[in-house]
Amino acid sequence: MDPAIRLADISKTFFRDNDRKNGDEPEGIPVLKSVTLDIARGEFVSLQGTSGSGKSTLLHIIGLLDRPTSGAYHLLGDDTAALDDDHLSDLRNKNLGFVFQSFYLIPYATALENVVLPGLYSRRPQAELTARARTLLEQVGLADRMHFKPARLSGGQQQRVAMARAMLNNPDIILADEPTGQLDSTTSGEIIKLFRQVHESGTTIVLVTHDEHVAAQAQRIVRIHDGRVVEDKPTGA
Amino acid sequence: MGFGALWAYRLRSFFVVLGVAFGIASLTLIVTAVDGANRKAVEMVEMFGPDAALLFGGDFRKRAVGTRVLTLSMDDARRIENSLPGVKLVVPMRMKPGQTVKLGSRNYQDVQVVGATGDYAGAWNWPLAEGRDISDDDVAHGAKVALLGGTVVRELFGEDSPVGQVVFIANIPFQVVGTLVTRGASGGGHADVDNRVIVPLSTLMQRFNLDRKYFRAIRVKFLDAEHMDAHVENMRSLVRHQHHLTPEQDDDFTILTADEILKFLSMFKGGLALFLGITATIAILVGGFVLANLFSLSVSERSEEIGLKKALGAHRSAIMVQFLVEACGLTLMGGVLGLFMGLGLGQFLSRLDILTIQFSWKAFFLALAGSQAVGLVFGLKPAKQAADLDPIRALRGEG
Ligand SMILES: Nc1ncnc2c1ncn2[C@@H]1O[C@H](COP(=O)(O)OP(=O)(O)OP(=O)(O)O)[C@@H](O)[C@H]1O
Ligand SMILES: [Mg+2]
């Protein structure tokens, strides 16, 4: 079977807009340098590295939010270079789930409405979506907070809503960028427990983190330094 | 979730609604005013009669200061009746405005008293509501009988029948023999055509101290409406001859027909539509620009939401549709509000007798279509701007 994620010789260089305008030879900033990485289906991998090493950039490429400057990326067997924007949107919608450091919940919508959101772009019946969202909110322990708006939820609760949202469309892969970065250690532990539960149900997880304790919960740690993979080892977890 | 964002940004939404509402209000006003003017024109032609001409003393097209206005005599009227071909009826018009009509202890002031020859109803296409018309006999004897207009009946008698009762006009007793149907063409105020009392011409001239020789106007009704131009030309020659005018002299009278009233009204309508059209265009453009600017601001403020939605799988088109629907939702509210504002303002102007306003479905649909067009046209740029946002930058709040 194809791996969930196959990155072959991926590079990413950012160009400043000014360089191009001035007609100068664009002098890009290389952020990822020839990254090659396979992640199998059902794996739980954490990406580690110092600030500025390129973790988020790599995760954005994996999440189809950005395209590499060079190299090939196959997601679930599909060559992503060949796909147009609407195709990429559909893949993000059906096959990927995102969890971000700062939650990104819609402030004027309730927890339930936030969880339903990815379903609105997938043409599933509203009743089914609502039922699924309720089940997920119960699973993450927010059965009694479904109709609260984000402002009335704690950070940990907001991140649980975001996780429920990421799971709504039963994605193959969940991508998380510092999901515990804004949480204290107790709350952070609860969120990581949730990730493990999701992983046990068969979902592939790629989690970016600074935190050694959090990283240790994964099966495999990939360490990035200055845009290159410098270490790739199983944790034995 | 739906229109949650519109409520979350309600102050902004309010300004958009208001801006669009002003535009649509002006648009509504135009449509209803032009419709009203059309209806009024039809009404006036019906009232005036397509087969009639009004002959006024004095040339009020190029009226020099001090020209004589009282130039039409009883003799002119008689000559027109006897010598002009195709004439059916000639009615000299005399009136005395500002009279007080009394019933018992009740007073009603500022009534127009009009002198009539026999068959007033027939001559003016003005049916009776009750009772009988002024007869030739009444005119011959200078009888103290009167026909009351609708307003006078309502003010003095309410629901009761005035026929057979006695009213005092300028302290002279008149017996009411009939009433006219209410025409109510132009609301209240001075233009109220129903605020009148009809008495025999002879009685008016004897009792109300009027100039005995001259008339302000003569109404001439022809047998057929087809050759009005020829009739008017013939009448003009006849009256010029009667008044011994040499070819160099201007007319000392004016002939007015339904056609000319229509011409004047359509000029008035054109001016009105132009003026309100410019106002409406400016107001709608202002509303549109307010919309475009506030939505642009919204897009940058809500870049996080937009980035998130794209990350979660929204297509470009879904983001565009979302913003266009929000824009059109707001302009629809603006349109409905504007429609009511326009109709309300129209009512007010109607009351003041400045315009005649008539609600029409045309106005309703134009208001709705107009508001949606504003939403689509001015919402398009911000919606595109939103759809084009790069999800990563948007999520970082770098809209
Ligand atoms: N759009 C961009 N344009 C130019 N440079 C960028 C852009 N995005 C990221 N970079 C640069 O690329 C490098 C890697 O950034 P990235 O966000 O991937 O790091 P990171 O490993 O996630 O760091 P952190 O742990 O602080 O989140 C940084 O030096 C950053 O300044
Ligand atoms: Mg990062």
XYZ file of C-alpha atoms and ligand atoms in Angstrom:
668
model
C 0.000 0.000 0.000
C 1.153 3.549 -0.687
C 2.421 5.464 2.328
C 0.160 8.163 3.679
C 2.781 10.784 2.949
C 5.773 10.486 0.614
C 8.091 13.478 0.354
C 10.948 13.116 -2.138
C 13.696 15.719 -2.250
C 11.379 18.558 -1.191
C 12.809 22.088 -1.108
C 11.128 25.360 -0.310
C 12.629 28.747 -0.942
C 10.845 31.970 -0.009
C 11.373 34.978 -2.211
C 10.771 38.443 -0.943
C 8.396 40.394 -3.146
C 10.743 43.423 -3.148
C 13.552 41.560 -4.872
C 11.405 40.788 -7.828
C 10.020 44.282 -8.080
C 13.461 45.853 -8.107
C 14.437 43.637 -11.015
C 17.322 42.228 -8.991
C 18.196 38.585 -9.327
C 15.812 37.193 -6.676
C 17.844 36.047 -3.759
C 15.553 33.562 -2.011
C 15.721 32.283 1.523
C 15.953 28.496 1.417
C 13.851 27.172 4.296
C 13.580 23.491 3.398
C 16.524 21.760 1.771
C 15.963 18.439 0.103
C 13.661 16.787 2.604
C 12.880 13.146 1.898
C 10.444 11.460 4.243
C 7.863 8.654 4.182
C 5.105 8.416 6.752
C 3.117 5.197 6.723
C -0.627 4.965 7.190
C -1.568 4.795 10.840
C 1.736 6.207 12.073
C 1.991 8.808 14.860
C 4.987 11.020 14.063
C 6.195 14.137 15.804
C 8.293 16.778 14.090
C 10.792 18.481 16.352
C 13.290 21.253 15.891
C 14.347 24.679 17.056
C 12.400 27.777 16.214
C 12.827 28.752 12.593
C 14.054 25.322 11.545
C 11.190 24.927 9.031
C 8.700 22.657 10.856
C 5.620 24.747 10.088
C 6.701 25.229 6.501
C 6.990 21.474 6.086
C 3.620 20.883 7.736
C 1.969 23.445 5.402
C 3.358 21.584 2.402
C 2.125 18.272 3.784
C -1.257 19.936 4.444
C -1.518 21.198 0.826
C -1.670 24.782 2.054
C 1.561 25.540 0.234
C 3.468 24.001 -2.673
C 7.148 23.015 -2.602
C 9.631 24.900 -4.782
C 10.977 21.583 -6.011
C 10.612 17.881 -5.269
C 7.684 15.497 -5.431
C 4.939 15.020 -2.891
C 2.548 12.073 -3.021
C -0.404 12.161 -0.645
C -2.162 8.782 -0.234
C -0.673 7.739 -3.569
C -1.698 10.868 -5.529
C 0.935 13.122 -7.071
C -0.100 16.507 -5.670
C 1.827 18.514 -8.283
C -0.745 17.490 -10.887
C -3.766 18.756 -8.942
C -5.516 22.123 -9.285
C -6.639 24.295 -6.389
C -10.157 22.890 -6.146
C -8.747 19.373 -6.076
C -6.380 20.315 -3.276
C -9.308 21.861 -1.390
C -11.253 18.617 -1.740
C -8.292 16.580 -0.468
C -7.896 18.920 2.529
C -11.582 18.589 3.194
C -11.910 14.816 2.960
C -8.501 13.398 3.812
C -6.841 15.924 6.113
C -7.686 17.425 9.473
C -5.923 20.452 10.959
C -5.273 21.475 14.545
C -3.504 24.798 15.122
C -1.672 26.367 18.034
C -4.165 29.205 18.364
C -7.273 27.066 17.825
C -8.811 29.265 15.085
C -12.428 28.861 16.071
C -14.996 31.179 14.530
C -15.851 33.570 17.370
C -19.498 34.207 16.508
C -20.369 30.520 16.062
C -21.113 27.968 18.796
C -18.917 24.954 19.518
C -21.309 22.740 17.595
C -21.387 25.076 14.582
C -17.591 25.236 14.600
C -17.332 21.465 14.533
C -19.821 21.220 11.649
C -17.877 23.745 9.546
C -15.737 21.366 7.403
C -18.910 19.417 6.666
C -20.400 22.455 4.932
C -17.873 21.991 2.118
C -18.501 18.276 1.685
C -22.151 18.089 0.584
C -23.232 15.811 3.385
C -26.761 16.128 4.774
C -27.044 18.654 7.613
C -28.736 16.210 9.994
C -25.965 13.667 9.587
C -23.323 16.368 10.136
C -24.977 17.621 13.304
C -25.316 14.103 14.683
C -21.653 13.371 13.936
C -20.571 16.688 15.510
C -22.541 15.929 18.678
C -20.938 12.505 18.998
C -17.475 13.993 18.576
C -18.105 16.746 21.125
C -19.280 14.074 23.572
C -16.114 12.085 22.869
C -13.898 15.060 23.682
C -15.868 15.668 26.877
C -17.839 18.765 25.863
C -21.357 17.328 25.846
C -22.547 20.154 28.093
C -20.774 22.974 26.195
C -22.065 22.414 22.655
C -23.897 25.704 22.404
C -21.185 27.842 23.973
C -19.307 30.329 21.865
C -15.472 30.097 21.965
C -15.113 33.123 24.256
C -16.878 31.172 27.015
C -14.587 28.153 26.723
C -11.143 27.644 28.313
C -8.077 27.167 26.115
C -8.126 23.417 26.621
C -11.831 23.273 25.790
C -11.314 25.347 22.654
C -8.578 22.984 21.497
C -10.910 20.031 22.061
C -13.489 21.730 19.851
C -10.781 22.179 17.218
C -9.914 18.479 17.465
C -13.535 17.463 17.091
C -13.680 19.723 14.032
C -10.560 18.096 12.570
C -12.215 14.680 12.926
C -15.612 15.571 11.481
C -14.983 14.240 7.971
C -13.130 11.119 9.183
C -9.783 12.223 7.732
C -6.950 9.772 7.046
C -4.396 12.183 8.440
C -4.479 14.796 11.194
C -1.850 17.552 11.063
C -1.213 19.539 14.237
C 1.110 22.529 14.646
C 2.025 23.086 18.309
C -1.481 22.111 19.490
C -0.385 22.372 23.117
C 1.707 25.517 22.686
C -0.813 27.733 24.455
C -1.843 25.279 27.153
C -0.519 24.495 30.652
C 1.032 21.082 31.254
C -2.060 19.405 32.758
C -4.343 20.534 29.928
C -1.626 19.726 27.450
C -1.520 16.147 28.811
C -5.281 15.793 28.284
C -5.033 16.969 24.692
C -2.186 14.548 23.951
C -4.308 11.756 25.424
C -6.969 12.673 22.894
C -4.432 12.500 20.067
C -3.445 9.012 21.192
C -7.093 7.923 21.215
C -7.549 9.264 17.708
C -4.380 7.480 16.635
C -5.599 4.211 18.144
C -8.705 4.440 15.973
C -6.408 4.250 12.912
C -5.735 7.858 11.986
C -2.271 8.963 10.869
C -0.973 11.842 12.963
C 1.792 14.362 12.254
C 2.370 16.621 15.222
C 4.793 19.551 15.394
C 6.034 20.348 18.885
C 8.847 21.869 20.918
C 7.887 19.916 23.982
C 9.968 16.777 24.623
C 7.216 15.216 26.764
C 4.664 15.715 24.053
C 7.012 14.405 21.377
C 7.693 11.311 23.451
C 4.027 10.299 23.090
C 4.512 9.684 19.371
C 5.850 6.462 17.840
C 8.520 8.220 15.875
C 10.377 11.512 16.157
C 11.698 13.344 13.109
C 14.102 16.121 14.005
C 14.579 19.046 11.639
C 17.462 21.453 11.757
C 17.997 24.337 9.363
C 15.613 22.880 6.812
C 16.997 19.337 6.813
C 15.994 16.107 8.495
C 18.828 15.472 10.933
C 17.385 12.649 12.971
C 14.606 10.092 12.469
C 14.068 7.547 15.258
C 11.319 5.481 16.850
C 10.426 6.280 20.495
C 9.322 2.802 21.415
C 6.013 4.245 22.661
C -24.273 30.059 11.497
C -25.651 31.758 8.440
C -25.646 35.510 8.886
C -23.804 35.358 12.217
C -20.999 37.480 10.818
C -23.414 40.271 9.851
C -24.614 40.413 13.435
C -21.077 40.159 14.830
C -20.159 43.224 12.743
C -23.496 44.936 13.220
C -22.405 48.565 13.331
C -20.713 48.123 9.979
C -23.705 46.236 8.632
C -25.922 49.058 9.815
C -23.999 51.633 7.770
C -24.158 49.494 4.670
C -27.891 49.011 5.119
C -28.378 52.727 5.635
C -26.298 53.718 2.620
C -28.156 51.383 0.322
C -31.481 52.350 1.879
C -30.999 56.015 0.918
C -30.325 55.031 -2.656
C -33.280 52.719 -2.888
C -35.500 55.287 -1.181
C -34.727 57.808 -3.921
C -35.287 55.166 -6.567
C -38.641 54.255 -5.048
C -39.570 57.896 -4.896
C -38.787 58.351 -8.592
C -40.775 55.385 -9.718
C -43.780 56.164 -7.563
C -43.649 59.875 -8.387
C -43.491 59.247 -12.114
C -46.278 56.686 -11.824
C -48.232 59.176 -9.765
C -47.679 61.905 -12.348
C -48.838 59.566 -15.112
C -51.964 58.677 -13.237
C -52.540 62.322 -12.476
C -52.196 63.169 -16.149
C -54.759 60.562 -17.106
C -57.035 61.836 -14.359
C -56.710 65.413 -15.481
C -57.411 64.585 -19.092
C -60.473 62.632 -18.044
C -61.621 65.488 -15.882
C -60.860 68.080 -18.484
C -62.328 65.985 -21.240
C -60.510 65.253 -24.500
C -63.228 67.127 -26.374
C -62.952 70.392 -24.454
C -60.904 73.572 -24.522
C -60.545 76.250 -21.888
C -60.368 79.845 -23.023
C -58.659 82.189 -20.545
C -58.553 85.955 -20.580
C -54.986 87.317 -20.945
C -52.031 85.694 -22.627
C -50.296 83.883 -19.811
C -47.639 82.343 -21.961
C -45.925 85.670 -22.604
C -47.658 87.734 -20.068
C -46.296 91.238 -19.836
C -46.855 93.059 -16.574
C -50.100 94.973 -16.525
C -51.795 93.216 -19.444
C -55.497 92.912 -19.087
C -56.767 89.572 -17.809
C -60.462 90.312 -17.991
C -60.890 90.304 -21.760
C -63.636 87.755 -22.309
C -67.154 89.045 -22.403
C -70.610 87.479 -22.471
C -70.692 88.559 -26.086
C -67.587 86.428 -26.844
C -69.286 83.455 -25.266
C -72.430 83.974 -27.295
C -70.473 84.361 -30.571
C -68.535 81.167 -29.949
C -71.735 79.300 -29.209
C -73.518 80.591 -32.297
C -70.793 80.954 -34.950
C -68.044 78.406 -34.206
C -68.597 75.125 -36.084
C -68.626 71.883 -34.096
C -69.379 73.487 -30.746
C -71.576 71.525 -28.391
C -71.569 73.606 -25.242
C -70.188 76.944 -24.064
C -69.926 77.589 -20.345
C -68.703 80.924 -19.088
C -66.829 80.478 -15.830
C -66.998 82.812 -12.936
C -65.896 82.059 -9.424
C -65.432 83.700 -6.088
C -62.785 82.073 -3.903
C -62.429 82.270 -0.131
C -66.118 82.170 0.823
C -67.469 80.940 4.129
C -70.294 78.398 4.083
C -72.460 78.120 7.185
C -74.847 75.449 8.388
C -76.536 76.442 11.610
C -73.665 77.216 13.951
C -71.111 75.366 11.834
C -68.682 77.241 9.616
C -66.502 76.057 6.807
C -64.110 78.609 5.378
C -62.150 79.195 2.224
C -64.596 77.573 -0.173
C -64.567 78.307 -3.908
C -67.983 79.422 -5.156
C -68.429 78.658 -8.857
C -71.062 80.095 -11.171
C -72.703 77.688 -13.598
C -75.110 77.706 -16.467
C -77.504 74.756 -16.703
C -76.130 71.181 -16.792
C -72.940 71.668 -14.795
C -72.437 67.919 -14.420
C -72.622 67.346 -18.172
C -70.398 70.278 -19.082
C -67.627 69.215 -16.686
C -67.910 65.427 -16.922
C -68.580 65.547 -13.224
C -71.354 63.171 -12.100
C -73.796 64.040 -9.317
C -73.732 61.989 -6.140
C -77.225 62.979 -5.106
C -80.115 65.298 -5.973
C -80.409 67.329 -9.185
C -78.250 69.669 -11.259
C -78.591 73.456 -11.656
C -81.276 73.983 -14.296
C -81.641 76.625 -17.028
C -84.637 77.830 -15.074
C -82.483 78.426 -11.997
C -80.089 80.472 -14.126
C -82.902 82.464 -15.724
C -84.396 83.370 -12.354
C -81.220 83.845 -10.400
C -82.432 81.164 -7.987
C -80.653 80.747 -4.665
C -79.862 77.050 -5.113
C -76.518 75.274 -4.732
C -74.638 72.087 -5.589
C -72.069 71.082 -2.950
C -68.653 69.525 -3.596
C -67.582 66.461 -1.598
C -65.319 68.278 0.854
C -68.001 70.799 1.788
C -70.534 68.004 2.318
C -68.137 66.094 4.555
C -67.134 69.129 6.598
C -70.643 70.414 7.218
C -72.903 67.396 7.051
C -70.666 64.425 7.790
C -72.678 61.359 6.850
C -76.049 63.162 6.590
C -77.691 64.050 3.299
C -77.558 67.791 2.592
C -80.224 67.763 -0.148
C -83.095 70.055 0.753
C -81.163 71.773 3.568
C -80.347 75.452 3.646
C -76.767 76.749 3.915
C -75.593 80.341 4.135
C -72.941 81.497 1.717
C -71.664 84.996 2.516
C -74.775 85.287 4.680
C -77.126 84.603 1.774
C -79.353 81.534 2.205
C -79.080 78.868 -0.512
C -81.058 75.676 -0.806
C -78.923 72.605 -1.507
C -80.376 70.784 -4.519
C -77.618 68.231 -5.107
C -74.075 67.090 -4.440
C -71.127 66.212 -6.670
C -69.159 62.972 -6.362
C -65.809 63.353 -4.646
C -62.983 63.553 -7.142
C -60.260 63.901 -4.557
C -57.638 64.001 -7.263
C -55.025 65.925 -5.417
C -55.421 65.383 -1.701
C -56.036 68.298 0.656
C -54.925 71.900 0.580
C -55.650 74.546 -2.009
C -55.702 72.151 -4.892
C -58.704 70.334 -3.412
C -61.152 70.327 -6.296
C -63.960 69.067 -4.051
C -63.814 72.153 -1.910
C -66.413 73.993 -4.001
C -70.008 75.103 -4.150
C -71.845 75.545 -7.470
C -74.525 78.214 -7.809
C -76.324 79.609 -10.906
C -74.097 82.012 -12.840
C -76.709 84.779 -12.699
C -77.047 84.425 -8.935
C -73.281 84.601 -8.497
C -73.021 87.728 -10.587
C -75.900 89.504 -8.884
C -75.196 88.606 -5.286
C -71.428 88.391 -5.094
C -70.475 91.754 -6.425
C -68.586 90.540 -9.483
C -67.665 92.446 -12.607
C -70.778 92.085 -14.746
C -69.228 92.314 -18.149
C -66.154 90.090 -18.223
C -65.240 86.460 -17.515
C -62.023 84.981 -16.274
C -62.560 81.938 -18.473
C -64.928 80.177 -20.859
C -65.175 76.451 -21.260
C -65.986 75.168 -24.722
C -66.990 71.610 -25.424
C -66.938 70.274 -28.980
C -69.028 67.582 -30.598
C -66.029 65.405 -31.427
C -62.506 65.125 -30.037
C -60.894 64.281 -33.369
C -60.393 67.692 -34.901
C -59.340 69.541 -31.807
C -56.427 71.286 -33.528
C -58.718 72.729 -36.157
C -61.331 73.664 -33.557
C -58.734 75.485 -31.493
C -57.425 77.345 -34.562
C -60.954 78.400 -35.571
C -61.725 79.580 -32.069
C -58.534 81.601 -31.987
C -59.384 83.439 -35.220
C -62.895 84.074 -34.034
C -61.848 85.535 -30.685
C -59.088 87.633 -32.318
C -61.691 88.992 -34.695
C -64.091 89.659 -31.811
C -61.372 91.568 -29.955
C -60.410 93.556 -33.077
C -56.762 92.452 -32.875
C -54.545 93.479 -35.798
C -52.116 90.858 -37.167
C -49.188 92.497 -35.309
C -50.864 92.243 -31.936
C -50.471 89.220 -29.699
C -53.452 87.225 -28.483
C -55.073 88.709 -25.400
C -56.346 85.246 -24.390
C -55.057 81.700 -23.966
C -56.562 78.442 -25.180
C -55.795 75.342 -23.178
C -56.623 71.752 -24.185
C -56.063 68.336 -22.627
C -53.200 67.834 -25.073
C -51.385 70.865 -23.816
C -51.888 69.866 -20.220
C -50.341 66.533 -21.080
C -47.407 68.237 -22.756
C -46.800 70.344 -19.705
C -47.125 67.363 -17.381
C -44.683 65.284 -19.361
C -42.166 68.120 -19.204
C -42.668 68.304 -15.468
C -42.335 64.532 -15.216
C -39.141 64.536 -17.228
C -37.602 67.153 -14.959
C -38.698 65.282 -11.876
C -37.314 61.971 -13.116
C -34.023 63.612 -14.045
C -33.620 65.305 -10.682
C -34.558 62.260 -8.636
C -32.602 60.036 -10.998
C -29.411 61.937 -10.303
C -30.129 61.881 -6.572
C -30.824 58.151 -6.629
C -27.728 57.382 -8.657
C -25.526 59.339 -6.278
C -27.151 57.793 -3.215
C -26.841 54.279 -4.619
C -23.224 54.844 -5.598
C -22.461 56.169 -2.134
C -24.195 53.150 -0.608
C -22.246 50.885 -2.940
C -18.901 52.441 -2.063
C -19.688 52.255 1.634
C -20.447 48.583 1.057
C -17.277 47.955 -0.925
C -15.060 49.722 1.603
C -16.585 48.204 4.685
C -16.483 44.766 3.107
C -12.839 45.203 2.159
C -12.146 46.059 5.767
C -14.182 43.051 6.811
C -12.159 40.794 4.562
C -8.888 41.858 6.144
C -10.326 41.648 9.639
C -11.822 38.270 8.979
C -8.781 36.911 7.147
C -8.361 34.346 9.901
C -11.865 33.011 9.304
C -11.289 32.961 5.547
C -7.926 31.210 5.866
C -9.447 28.671 8.205
C -12.298 27.916 5.832
C -9.909 27.457 2.950
C -7.742 25.181 5.082
C -10.833 23.154 5.921
C -11.573 22.649 2.252
C -13.650 25.596 1.050
C -13.221 26.227 -2.670
C -12.499 29.730 -3.913
C -16.051 29.862 -5.198
C -17.504 28.969 -1.784
C -15.705 31.943 -0.219
C -16.884 34.250 -2.990
C -20.435 33.052 -2.602
C -20.298 33.527 1.162
C -19.250 37.173 0.853
C -21.630 37.899 -1.995
C -24.505 36.382 -0.046
C -23.584 38.496 2.965
C -23.371 41.602 0.777
C -26.687 40.872 -0.920
C -28.301 40.058 2.417
C -27.346 43.486 3.695
C -28.355 45.320 0.547
C -31.652 43.446 0.567
C -32.324 44.812 4.031
C -31.251 48.203 2.738
C -33.592 47.791 -0.212
C -36.602 46.934 1.925
C -35.829 49.743 4.362
C -35.310 52.128 1.458
C -38.594 51.081 -0.113
C -40.460 51.973 3.064
C -38.483 55.197 3.472
C -39.271 56.153 -0.111
C -42.963 55.349 0.226
C -43.112 57.174 3.563
C -41.407 60.253 2.173
C -43.704 60.032 -0.846
C -46.752 59.965 1.410
C -45.424 63.017 3.185
C -44.822 64.906 -0.064
C -48.272 63.865 -1.283
C -49.792 65.367 1.838
C -47.960 68.610 1.161
C -49.319 68.477 -2.377
C -45.807 68.523 -3.850
C -45.970 65.142 -5.529
C -48.514 62.458 -6.115
C -47.181 59.121 -4.969
C -48.639 55.817 -5.926
C -47.368 52.491 -4.587
C -46.691 50.084 -7.401
C -45.248 46.606 -7.739
C -42.899 48.086 -10.285
C -41.355 50.184 -7.504
C -41.224 47.151 -5.251
C -39.403 44.961 -7.752
C -37.115 47.758 -8.878
C -36.116 48.378 -5.272
C -35.335 44.723 -4.716
C -33.540 44.274 -8.013
C -31.637 47.531 -7.501
C -30.468 46.542 -4.048
C -29.341 43.123 -5.238
C -27.455 44.689 -8.123
C -25.628 46.977 -5.680
C -24.763 43.967 -3.516
C -23.422 41.984 -6.456
C -21.555 44.772 -8.187
C -19.958 46.340 -5.134
C -19.582 43.085 -3.224
C -17.688 41.471 -6.085
C -14.299 43.050 -5.492
C -14.141 42.332 -1.738
C -15.483 38.828 -2.378
C -12.738 38.182 -4.924
C -10.208 39.658 -2.545
C -11.395 37.177 0.104
C -11.343 34.220 -2.280
C -7.797 35.062 -3.384
C -6.359 35.114 0.141
C -3.490 32.723 0.723
C -4.716 30.468 3.567
C -1.399 30.457 5.452
C -1.002 34.206 5.402
C -4.679 34.612 6.193
C -4.385 32.331 9.214
C -1.436 34.387 10.440
C -3.706 37.434 10.160
C -1.741 38.951 7.279
C -4.867 39.490 5.159
N 6.152 33.402 3.906
C 7.444 33.453 4.276
N 8.262 34.309 3.655
C 9.574 34.381 3.986
N 10.112 33.644 4.946
C 9.344 32.763 5.614
C 7.967 32.627 5.297
N 7.442 31.691 6.126
C 8.466 31.259 6.902
N 9.601 31.903 6.613
C 10.908 31.690 7.238
O 11.215 30.311 7.147
C 11.859 29.880 8.310
C 11.132 28.672 8.891
O 9.853 29.078 9.362
P 8.842 28.080 10.044
O 7.642 28.825 10.408
O 8.675 26.902 9.170
O 9.665 27.661 11.331
P 9.218 26.761 12.541
O 10.175 25.651 12.589
O 7.785 26.442 12.457
O 9.480 27.725 13.769
P 8.630 27.905 15.105
O 9.028 26.787 15.987
O 9.112 29.204 15.640
O 7.201 27.896 14.755
C 11.919 31.054 9.251
O 13.190 31.632 9.183
C 10.889 31.999 8.700
O 11.258 33.334 8.933
Mg 6.071 26.923 13.491
